[in-house]
Amino acid sequence: VPAGTPVGYERTYFTPKPTRIATLPIGYHDGFPLGQSNGGEVLVRGRRARVVGRVSMDYTMVDVGGTPGVAPGDIVTVVGRDGEDEIRVEEVARRLGTIPYAFLCGIGPRVRRVYHPEPERLPLSSTPLEASRRP
């Protein structure tokens, strides 16, 4: 998109330079909080991508201009590890001014759950949360 393009509801973000914006199929209905608007981060291809604009009910926009090769269908990590980087539940909770369990309890029913057979062996903060919709 060109520089100066408004992103999201209420035009709370304008692109400062030409960039690429990815639309993610996750929003506050899924438990991706409004507090992530204009500054939260996700991982795309092992790199952090900043949330731009306001998180909507069903979609979130992120700036992927600094990540080469991004394509439709790429996996986006909301919480967990991708490559060398990791977004921990504690990091998200701190940004939101809450506790990790409050964030986790807000994850909506449309988000697919993947249960590990031996959860006692995994620390809470390293369990990946894949924001994918049910078919």
PDB file of N, CA and C in Angstrom, residues 24-27 30 108-113 129-135:
ATOM      1  N   LEU A  24      -5.062 -10.825   8.746  1.00  0.00           N
ATOM      2  CA  LEU A  24      -5.134 -12.102   9.462  1.00  0.00           C
ATOM      3  C   LEU A  24      -6.582 -12.414   9.813  1.00  0.00           C
ATOM      4  N   PRO A  25      -7.001 -13.670   9.668  1.00  0.00           N
ATOM      5  CA  PRO A  25      -8.389 -14.039   9.992  1.00  0.00           C
ATOM      6  C   PRO A  25      -8.580 -14.307  11.481  1.00  0.00           C
ATOM      7  N   ILE A  26      -8.193 -13.340  12.301  1.00  0.00           N
ATOM      8  CA  ILE A  26      -8.370 -13.443  13.744  1.00  0.00           C
ATOM      9  C   ILE A  26      -8.646 -12.036  14.269  1.00  0.00           C
ATOM     10  N   GLY A  27      -9.611 -11.952  15.178  1.00  0.00           N
ATOM     11  CA  GLY A  27      -9.956 -10.656  15.751  1.00  0.00           C
ATOM     12  C   GLY A  27     -10.360 -10.806  17.199  1.00  0.00           C
ATOM     13  N   ASP A  30     -12.209 -13.815  18.499  1.00  0.00           N
ATOM     14  CA  ASP A  30     -11.400 -15.019  18.697  1.00  0.00           C
ATOM     15  C   ASP A  30     -10.520 -14.930  19.935  1.00  0.00           C
ATOM     16  N   GLY A 108     -11.395 -17.418  22.054  1.00  0.00           N
ATOM     17  CA  GLY A 108     -12.752 -17.783  21.658  1.00  0.00           C
ATOM     18  C   GLY A 108     -12.899 -19.182  21.095  1.00  0.00           C
ATOM     19  N   PRO A 109     -14.150 -19.599  20.906  1.00  0.00           N
ATOM     20  CA  PRO A 109     -14.450 -20.959  20.458  1.00  0.00           C
ATOM     21  C   PRO A 109     -14.067 -21.246  19.007  1.00  0.00           C
ATOM     22  N   ARG A 110     -13.831 -20.216  18.195  1.00  0.00           N
ATOM     23  CA  ARG A 110     -13.458 -20.469  16.801  1.00  0.00           C
ATOM     24  C   ARG A 110     -11.992 -20.863  16.648  1.00  0.00           C
ATOM     25  N   VAL A 111     -11.200 -20.655  17.686  1.00  0.00           N
ATOM     26  CA  VAL A 111      -9.773 -20.994  17.621  1.00  0.00           C
ATOM     27  C   VAL A 111      -9.602 -22.477  17.900  1.00  0.00           C
ATOM     28  N   ARG A 112      -8.949 -23.145  16.972  1.00  0.00           N
ATOM     29  CA  ARG A 112      -8.718 -24.581  17.111  1.00  0.00           C
ATOM     30  C   ARG A 112      -7.786 -24.839  18.284  1.00  0.00           C
ATOM     31  N   ARG A 113      -8.143 -25.795  19.099  1.00  0.00           N
ATOM     32  CA  ARG A 113      -7.300 -26.194  20.220  1.00  0.00           C
ATOM     33  C   ARG A 113      -6.498 -27.421  19.829  1.00  0.00           C
ATOM     34  N   LEU A 129       0.011 -21.457  20.251  1.00  0.00           N
ATOM     35  CA  LEU A 129      -1.410 -21.235  20.045  1.00  0.00           C
ATOM     36  C   LEU A 129      -1.586 -20.868  18.589  1.00  0.00           C
ATOM     37  N   GLU A 130      -2.177 -21.747  17.838  1.00  0.00           N
ATOM     38  CA  GLU A 130      -2.355 -21.496  16.421  1.00  0.00           C
ATOM     39  C   GLU A 130      -3.722 -20.878  16.216  1.00  0.00           C
ATOM     40  N   ALA A 131      -3.737 -19.719  15.626  1.00  0.00           N
ATOM     41  CA  ALA A 131      -4.994 -19.017  15.396  1.00  0.00           C
ATOM     42  C   ALA A 131      -5.562 -19.450  14.049  1.00  0.00           C
ATOM     43  N   SER A 132      -6.143 -20.623  14.028  1.00  0.00           N
ATOM     44  CA  SER A 132      -6.740 -21.092  12.783  1.00  0.00           C
ATOM     45  C   SER A 132      -8.208 -21.373  13.014  1.00  0.00           C
ATOM     46  N   ARG A 133      -8.972 -21.143  12.004  1.00  0.00           N
ATOM     47  CA  ARG A 133     -10.417 -21.343  12.094  1.00  0.00           C
ATOM     48  C   ARG A 133     -10.767 -22.797  11.849  1.00  0.00           C
ATOM     49  N   ARG A 134     -11.870 -23.185  12.417  1.00  0.00           N
ATOM     50  CA  ARG A 134     -12.374 -24.529  12.116  1.00  0.00           C
ATOM     51  C   ARG A 134     -12.922 -24.530  10.699  1.00  0.00           C
ATOM     52  N   PRO A 135     -12.752 -25.632   9.986  1.00  0.00           N
ATOM     53  CA  PRO A 135     -13.263 -25.670   8.605  1.00  0.00           C
ATOM     54  C   PRO A 135     -14.769 -25.598   8.560  1.00  0.00           C
TER      55      PRO A 135
END
